[in-house]
Short mmCIF file of C-alpha atoms in Angstrom, two decimals:
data_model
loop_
_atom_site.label_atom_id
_atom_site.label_comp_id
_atom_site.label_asym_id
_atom_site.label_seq_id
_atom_site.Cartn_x
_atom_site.Cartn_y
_atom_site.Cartn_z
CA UNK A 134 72.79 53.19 120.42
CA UNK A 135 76.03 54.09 118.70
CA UNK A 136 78.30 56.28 120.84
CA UNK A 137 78.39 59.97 119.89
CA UNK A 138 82.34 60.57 117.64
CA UNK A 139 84.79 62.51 119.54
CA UNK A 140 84.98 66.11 118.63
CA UNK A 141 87.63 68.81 118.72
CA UNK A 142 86.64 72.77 118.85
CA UNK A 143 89.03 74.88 117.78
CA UNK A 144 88.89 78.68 118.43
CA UNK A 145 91.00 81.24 116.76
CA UNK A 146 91.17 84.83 118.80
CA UNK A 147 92.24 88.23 119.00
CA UNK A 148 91.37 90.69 121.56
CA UNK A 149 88.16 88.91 123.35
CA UNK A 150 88.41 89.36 126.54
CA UNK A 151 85.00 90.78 126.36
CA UNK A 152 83.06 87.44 125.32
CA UNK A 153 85.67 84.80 125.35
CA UNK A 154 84.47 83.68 128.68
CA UNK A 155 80.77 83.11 127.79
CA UNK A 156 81.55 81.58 124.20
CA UNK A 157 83.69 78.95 125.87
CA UNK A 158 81.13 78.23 128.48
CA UNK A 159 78.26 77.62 125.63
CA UNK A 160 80.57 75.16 123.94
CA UNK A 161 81.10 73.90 128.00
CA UNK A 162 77.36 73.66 128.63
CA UNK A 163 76.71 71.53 125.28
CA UNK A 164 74.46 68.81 125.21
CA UNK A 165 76.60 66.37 124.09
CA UNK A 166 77.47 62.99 125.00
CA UNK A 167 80.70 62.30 122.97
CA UNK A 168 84.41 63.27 124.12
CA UNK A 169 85.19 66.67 123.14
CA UNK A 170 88.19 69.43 123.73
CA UNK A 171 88.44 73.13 122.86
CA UNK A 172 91.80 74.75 121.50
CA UNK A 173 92.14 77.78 121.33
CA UNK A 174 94.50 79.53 118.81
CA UNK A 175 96.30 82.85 120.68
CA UNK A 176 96.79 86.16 118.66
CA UNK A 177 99.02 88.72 120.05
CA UNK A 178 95.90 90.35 121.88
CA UNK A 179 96.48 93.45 123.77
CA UNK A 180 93.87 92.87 126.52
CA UNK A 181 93.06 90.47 128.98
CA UNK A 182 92.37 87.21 126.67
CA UNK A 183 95.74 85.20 126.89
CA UNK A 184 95.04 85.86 130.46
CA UNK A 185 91.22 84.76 130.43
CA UNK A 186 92.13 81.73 128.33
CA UNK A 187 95.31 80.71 130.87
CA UNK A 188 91.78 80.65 133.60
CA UNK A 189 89.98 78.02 131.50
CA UNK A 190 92.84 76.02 130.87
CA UNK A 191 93.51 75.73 134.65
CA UNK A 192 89.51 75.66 135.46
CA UNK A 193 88.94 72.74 133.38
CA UNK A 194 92.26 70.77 133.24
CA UNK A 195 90.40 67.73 135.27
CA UNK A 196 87.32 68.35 133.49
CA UNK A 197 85.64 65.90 130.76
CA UNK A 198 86.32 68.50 128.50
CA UNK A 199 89.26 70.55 128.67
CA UNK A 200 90.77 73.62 127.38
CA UNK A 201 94.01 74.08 126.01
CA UNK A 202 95.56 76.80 123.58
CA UNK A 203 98.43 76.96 120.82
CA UNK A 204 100.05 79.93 119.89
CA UNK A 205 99.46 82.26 116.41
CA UNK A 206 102.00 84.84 116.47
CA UNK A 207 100.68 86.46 113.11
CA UNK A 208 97.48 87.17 114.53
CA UNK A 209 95.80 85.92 111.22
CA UNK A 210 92.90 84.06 111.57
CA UNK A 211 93.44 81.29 109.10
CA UNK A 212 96.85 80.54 110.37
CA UNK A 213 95.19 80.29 113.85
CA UNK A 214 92.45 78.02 112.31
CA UNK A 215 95.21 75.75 110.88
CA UNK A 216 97.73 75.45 114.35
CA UNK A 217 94.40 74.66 116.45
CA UNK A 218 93.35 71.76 113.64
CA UNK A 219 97.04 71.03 113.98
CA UNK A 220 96.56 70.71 117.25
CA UNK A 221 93.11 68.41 117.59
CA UNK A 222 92.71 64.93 117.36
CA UNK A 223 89.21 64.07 117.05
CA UNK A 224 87.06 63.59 113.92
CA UNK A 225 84.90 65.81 113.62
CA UNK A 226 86.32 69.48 113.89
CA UNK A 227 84.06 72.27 115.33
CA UNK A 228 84.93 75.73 114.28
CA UNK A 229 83.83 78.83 116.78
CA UNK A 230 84.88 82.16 117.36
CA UNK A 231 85.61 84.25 120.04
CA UNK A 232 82.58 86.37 120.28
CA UNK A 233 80.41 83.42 118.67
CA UNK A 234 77.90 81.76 120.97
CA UNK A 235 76.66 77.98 120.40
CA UNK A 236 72.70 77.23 120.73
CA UNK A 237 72.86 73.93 123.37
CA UNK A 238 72.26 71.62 120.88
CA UNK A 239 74.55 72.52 117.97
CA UNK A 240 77.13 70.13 118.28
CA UNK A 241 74.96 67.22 118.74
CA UNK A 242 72.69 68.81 115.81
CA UNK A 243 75.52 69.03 113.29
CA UNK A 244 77.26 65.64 114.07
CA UNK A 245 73.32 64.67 113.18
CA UNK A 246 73.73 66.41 110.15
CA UNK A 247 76.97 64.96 109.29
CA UNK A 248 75.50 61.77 109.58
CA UNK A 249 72.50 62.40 107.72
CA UNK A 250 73.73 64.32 104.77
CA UNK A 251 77.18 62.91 104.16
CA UNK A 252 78.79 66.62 103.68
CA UNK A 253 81.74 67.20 104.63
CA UNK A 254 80.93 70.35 105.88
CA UNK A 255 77.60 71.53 107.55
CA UNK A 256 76.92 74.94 109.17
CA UNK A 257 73.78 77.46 110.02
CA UNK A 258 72.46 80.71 111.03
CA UNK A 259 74.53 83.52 111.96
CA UNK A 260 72.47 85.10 114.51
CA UNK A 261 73.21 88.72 115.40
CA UNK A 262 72.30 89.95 119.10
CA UNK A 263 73.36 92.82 120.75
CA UNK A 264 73.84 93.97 123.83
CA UNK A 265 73.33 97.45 123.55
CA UNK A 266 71.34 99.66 121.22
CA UNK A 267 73.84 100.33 118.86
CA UNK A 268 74.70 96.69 118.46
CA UNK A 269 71.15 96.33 118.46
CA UNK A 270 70.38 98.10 115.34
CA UNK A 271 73.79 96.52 113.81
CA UNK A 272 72.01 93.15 114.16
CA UNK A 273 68.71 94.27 113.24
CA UNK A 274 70.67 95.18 109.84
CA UNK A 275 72.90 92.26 109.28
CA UNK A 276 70.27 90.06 109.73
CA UNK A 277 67.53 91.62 107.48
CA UNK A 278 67.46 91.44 103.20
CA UNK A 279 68.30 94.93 102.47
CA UNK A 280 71.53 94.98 105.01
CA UNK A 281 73.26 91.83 103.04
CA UNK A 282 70.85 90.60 100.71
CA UNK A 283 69.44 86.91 100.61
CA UNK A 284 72.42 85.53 102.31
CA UNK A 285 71.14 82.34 104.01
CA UNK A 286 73.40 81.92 107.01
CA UNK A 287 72.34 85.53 107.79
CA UNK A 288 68.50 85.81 106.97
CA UNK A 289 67.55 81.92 107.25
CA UNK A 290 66.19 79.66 104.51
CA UNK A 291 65.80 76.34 103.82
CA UNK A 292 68.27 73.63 104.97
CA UNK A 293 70.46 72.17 101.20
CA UNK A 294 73.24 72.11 99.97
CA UNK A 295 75.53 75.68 99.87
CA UNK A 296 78.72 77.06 98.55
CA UNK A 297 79.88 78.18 101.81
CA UNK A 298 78.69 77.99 105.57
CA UNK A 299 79.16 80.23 108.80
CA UNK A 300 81.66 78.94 110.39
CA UNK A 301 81.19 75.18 109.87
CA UNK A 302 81.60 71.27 111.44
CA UNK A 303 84.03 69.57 109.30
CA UNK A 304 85.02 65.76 109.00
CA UNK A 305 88.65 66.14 109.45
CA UNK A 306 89.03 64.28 106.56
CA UNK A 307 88.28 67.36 104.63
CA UNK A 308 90.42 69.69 106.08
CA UNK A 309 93.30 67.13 106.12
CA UNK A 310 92.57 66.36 102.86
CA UNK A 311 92.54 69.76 100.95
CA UNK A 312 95.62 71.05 103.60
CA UNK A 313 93.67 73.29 106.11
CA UNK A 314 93.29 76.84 105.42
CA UNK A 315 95.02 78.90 102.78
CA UNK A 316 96.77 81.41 104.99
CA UNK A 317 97.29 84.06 102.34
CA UNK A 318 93.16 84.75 102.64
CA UNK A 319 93.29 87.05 105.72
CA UNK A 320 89.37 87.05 104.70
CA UNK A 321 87.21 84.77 102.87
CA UNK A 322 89.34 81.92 103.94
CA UNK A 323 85.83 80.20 104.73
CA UNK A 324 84.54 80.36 101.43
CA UNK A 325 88.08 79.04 99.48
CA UNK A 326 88.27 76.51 101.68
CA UNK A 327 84.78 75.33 101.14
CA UNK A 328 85.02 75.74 97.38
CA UNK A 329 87.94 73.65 97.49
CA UNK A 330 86.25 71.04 99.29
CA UNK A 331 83.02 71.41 96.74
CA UNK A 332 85.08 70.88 93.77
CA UNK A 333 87.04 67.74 94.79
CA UNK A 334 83.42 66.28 95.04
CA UNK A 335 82.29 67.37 98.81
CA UNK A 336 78.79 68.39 99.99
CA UNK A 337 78.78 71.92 102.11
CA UNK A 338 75.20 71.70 103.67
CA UNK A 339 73.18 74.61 105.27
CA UNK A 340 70.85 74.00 107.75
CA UNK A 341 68.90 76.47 109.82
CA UNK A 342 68.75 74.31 112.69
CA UNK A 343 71.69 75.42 113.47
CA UNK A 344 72.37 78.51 115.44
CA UNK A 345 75.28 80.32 116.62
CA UNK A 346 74.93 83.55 118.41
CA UNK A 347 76.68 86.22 117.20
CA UNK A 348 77.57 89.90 118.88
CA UNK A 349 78.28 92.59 116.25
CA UNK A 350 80.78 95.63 116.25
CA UNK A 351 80.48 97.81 119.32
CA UNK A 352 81.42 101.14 116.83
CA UNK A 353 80.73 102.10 113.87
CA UNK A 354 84.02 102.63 112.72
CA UNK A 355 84.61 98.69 114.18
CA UNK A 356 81.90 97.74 111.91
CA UNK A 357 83.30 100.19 109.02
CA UNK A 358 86.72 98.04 109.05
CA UNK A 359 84.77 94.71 109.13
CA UNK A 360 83.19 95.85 106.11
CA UNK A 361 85.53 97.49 104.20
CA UNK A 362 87.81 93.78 104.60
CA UNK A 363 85.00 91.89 103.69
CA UNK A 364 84.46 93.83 100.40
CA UNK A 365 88.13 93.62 100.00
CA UNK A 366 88.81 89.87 100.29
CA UNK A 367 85.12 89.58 98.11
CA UNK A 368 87.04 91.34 95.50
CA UNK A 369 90.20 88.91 96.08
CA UNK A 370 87.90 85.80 95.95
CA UNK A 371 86.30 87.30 92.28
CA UNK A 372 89.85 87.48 90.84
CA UNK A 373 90.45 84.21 92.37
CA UNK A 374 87.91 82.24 90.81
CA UNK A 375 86.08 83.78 87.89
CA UNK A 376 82.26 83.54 87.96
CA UNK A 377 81.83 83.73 91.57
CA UNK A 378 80.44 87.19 91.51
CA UNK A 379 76.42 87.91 91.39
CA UNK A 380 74.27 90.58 91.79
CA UNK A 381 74.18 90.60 95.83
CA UNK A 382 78.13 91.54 95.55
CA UNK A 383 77.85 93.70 93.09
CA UNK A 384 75.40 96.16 94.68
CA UNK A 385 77.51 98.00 97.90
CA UNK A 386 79.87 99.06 94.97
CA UNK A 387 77.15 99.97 92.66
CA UNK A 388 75.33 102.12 95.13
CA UNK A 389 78.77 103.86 96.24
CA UNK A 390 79.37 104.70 92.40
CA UNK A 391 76.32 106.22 92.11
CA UNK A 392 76.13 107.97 95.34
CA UNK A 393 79.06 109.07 94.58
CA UNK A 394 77.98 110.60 90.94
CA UNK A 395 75.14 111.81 92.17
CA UNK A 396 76.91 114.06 94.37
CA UNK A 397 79.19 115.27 92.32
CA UNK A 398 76.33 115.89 89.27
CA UNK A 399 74.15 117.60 91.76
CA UNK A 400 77.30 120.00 93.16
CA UNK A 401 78.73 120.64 89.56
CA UNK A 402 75.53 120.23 87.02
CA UNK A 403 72.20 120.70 88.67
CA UNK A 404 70.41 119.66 91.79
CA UNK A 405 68.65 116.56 90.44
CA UNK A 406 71.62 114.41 90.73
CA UNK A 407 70.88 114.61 94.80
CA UNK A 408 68.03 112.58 93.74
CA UNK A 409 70.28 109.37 93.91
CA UNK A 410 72.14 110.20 97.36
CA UNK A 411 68.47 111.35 98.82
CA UNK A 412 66.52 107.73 97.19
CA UNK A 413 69.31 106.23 98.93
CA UNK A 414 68.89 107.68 102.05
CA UNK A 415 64.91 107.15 101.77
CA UNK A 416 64.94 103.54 101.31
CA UNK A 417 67.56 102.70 103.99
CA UNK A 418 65.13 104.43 106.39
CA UNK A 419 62.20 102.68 105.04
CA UNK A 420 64.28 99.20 105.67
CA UNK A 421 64.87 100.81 108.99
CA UNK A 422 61.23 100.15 109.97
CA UNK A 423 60.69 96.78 108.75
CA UNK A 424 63.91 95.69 110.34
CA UNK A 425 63.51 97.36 113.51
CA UNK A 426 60.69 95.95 114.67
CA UNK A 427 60.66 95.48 118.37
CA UNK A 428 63.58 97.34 119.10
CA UNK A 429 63.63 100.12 121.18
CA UNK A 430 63.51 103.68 119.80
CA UNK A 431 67.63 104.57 120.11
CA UNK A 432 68.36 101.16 118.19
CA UNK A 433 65.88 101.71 115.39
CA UNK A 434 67.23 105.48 114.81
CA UNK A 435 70.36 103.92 114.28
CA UNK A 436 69.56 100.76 111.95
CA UNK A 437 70.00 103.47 108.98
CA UNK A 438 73.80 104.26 110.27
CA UNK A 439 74.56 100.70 110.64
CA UNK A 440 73.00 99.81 106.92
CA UNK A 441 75.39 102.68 105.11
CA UNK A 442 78.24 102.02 107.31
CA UNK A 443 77.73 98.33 106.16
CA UNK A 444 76.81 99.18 102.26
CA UNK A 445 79.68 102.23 101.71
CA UNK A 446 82.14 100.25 103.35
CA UNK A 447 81.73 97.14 102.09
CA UNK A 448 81.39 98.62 98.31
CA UNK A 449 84.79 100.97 98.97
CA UNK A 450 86.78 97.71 99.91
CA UNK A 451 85.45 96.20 96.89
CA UNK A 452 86.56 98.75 94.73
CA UNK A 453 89.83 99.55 96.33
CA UNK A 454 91.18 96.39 96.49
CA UNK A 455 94.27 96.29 94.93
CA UNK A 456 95.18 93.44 92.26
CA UNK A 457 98.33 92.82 93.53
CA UNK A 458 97.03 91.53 96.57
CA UNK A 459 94.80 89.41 93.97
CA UNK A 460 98.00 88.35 92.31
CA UNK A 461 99.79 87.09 95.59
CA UNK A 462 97.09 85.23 96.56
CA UNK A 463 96.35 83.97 93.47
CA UNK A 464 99.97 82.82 93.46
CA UNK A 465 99.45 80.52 96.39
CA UNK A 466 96.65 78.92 95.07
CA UNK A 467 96.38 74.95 96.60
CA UNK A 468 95.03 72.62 94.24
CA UNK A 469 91.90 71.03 94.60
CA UNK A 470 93.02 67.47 95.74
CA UNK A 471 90.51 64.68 94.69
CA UNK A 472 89.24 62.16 97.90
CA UNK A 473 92.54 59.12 97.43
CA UNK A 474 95.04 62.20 96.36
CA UNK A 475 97.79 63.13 98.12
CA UNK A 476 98.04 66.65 99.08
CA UNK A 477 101.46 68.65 99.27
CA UNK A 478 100.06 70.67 101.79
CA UNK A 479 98.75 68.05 103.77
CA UNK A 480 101.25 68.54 106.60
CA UNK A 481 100.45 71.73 107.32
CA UNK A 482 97.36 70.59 109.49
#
């Protein structure tokens, strides 16, 4: 039997002392046979994690697989992405977050994958779980159709090829290839990266065999600021590359619009323009119960507060976002470099 490749996990994090523990322990704990190390990228946290990550460097330094961090002063997540691949030696590349918790097979599942496929890329399910009610019904939403629409990595589907992944296990070919990350994309960094790697010719494969846990927000407004960046950097990404836009994007900042108008009618004109607020209202509550299922009473009364927070803030980031911070990013645009290329950037990882 071949031996399992070598594989590097790199971590970028910010404030996690709360889960940073048990995420490194489930990468730990994998059943793997092959070599394997974990960096972990260091934001300027202002809690305990620098301190919790100094423990598992010292807890596992005679280990088979040790722990050992670099430093990201800008506390930007794709800059923290790129020092840890800087940082990494092995093949395959593993990327996990700090509040993101491995299934016991994923490694060994995705190098599988790898294998099987050819991609240069393969990732899986993004599965919510909470730990209290509110992050209870916050998962119930982002995992069900009318919280984020038929978005595979968070609803499931059927394992082929994708345009991006959650997360993902590169060949380090890839990501040495195309230059790492392109730091300007405080967001969405995942998805440019992968659409660079699709267009010089490389396969991005989903596959719901693979299964990272994830914990949600523990506030609303926490989950109002994801939100709101995501349908920022979406915006970004549109202006970035014309055509990438359908219909699942385009609803949170429909629904604000006409939310929005419908107040306004209804305050100014007559009362029937609360018809569109009030619809709204109705059929978030109606998702409430299909997506609540099994959850106790406090989490499903608040699956309708998570699915707004989610919608309106995810539309007003969309439709706030400015287009000069389209225009700087789109200024720093890497070329797509073709598999024999070289690529300018290619020292940066």
């Amino acid at each position: 039997m071949n031996a399992m490749p070598p594989v590097s996990v790199i971590m970028p994090v910010l404030n996690e002392e709360r889960h940073l523990r048990n995420s490194v322990r489930h990468i730990l704990e994998q059943d793997y046979d092959g070599e394997m190390e974990v960096v972990i990228a260091l934001g300027p946290s202002t809690d305990r994690t620098d301190e919790i990550a100094a423990e598992l460097v010292r807890e596992t330094a005679d280990k088979r697989a040790r722990v050992h961090t670099v430093p990201n002063p800008t506390g930007r997540t794709p800059a923290a992405l790129n020092a840890a691949i800087k940082a990494s030696r092995h093949p395959i590349v593993v990327r996990v977050d700090g509040h993101g918790m491995l299934s016991p097979n994923y490694i060994a599942t995705a190098v599988r994958l790898l294998e099987e496929t050819g991609a240069m890329n393969v990732g899986g399910i993004m599965h919510a779980e909470g730990e209290n009610a509110w992050e209870d019904a916050v998962a119930a939403a982002m995992t069900s159709k009318i919280g984020v629409g038929n978005a595979s990595f968070h609803t499931g589907g059927a394992a082929g090829p994708a345009e991006t992944v959650y997360l993902g296990v590169f060949r380090r070919e890839a990501l040495e290839q195309q230059g790492g990350y392109n730091e300007e994309f405080i967001r969405a960094q995942d998805w440019e990266l992968n659409f660079r790697i699709r267009e010089a010719g490389g396969l991005i494969w989903f596959s719901p065999e693979l299964r990272v846990q994830y914990r949600p927000r523990p506030s609303v407004r926490a989950l109002a600021k994801q939100y709101k960046d995501y349908g920022r950097w979406r915006h970004v990404v549109a202006r970035y590359h014309e055509g990438s836009i359908n219909l699942r994007y385009l609803a949170p900042p429909t629904a604000v619009c006409a939310i929005v108008a419908g107040i306004v009618v209804g305050a100014v004109l007559t009362p029937l323009g609360f018809v569109v607020p009030a619809g709204y209202v109705a059929a978030i509550t109606a998702g409430a119960v299909l997506a609540g299922k099994g959850l106790s009473l406090k989490a499903r009364l608040q699956i309708p507060v998570a699915l707004a927070t989610m919608h309106m803030s995810w539309g007003f980031g969309f439709l706030t976002s400015p287009r000069s911070l389209a225009r700087k990013v789109i200024a720093s645009r890497r070329p797509v470099v073709k598999a024999g290329e070289a690529s300018e950037t290619a020292g940066t990882v």
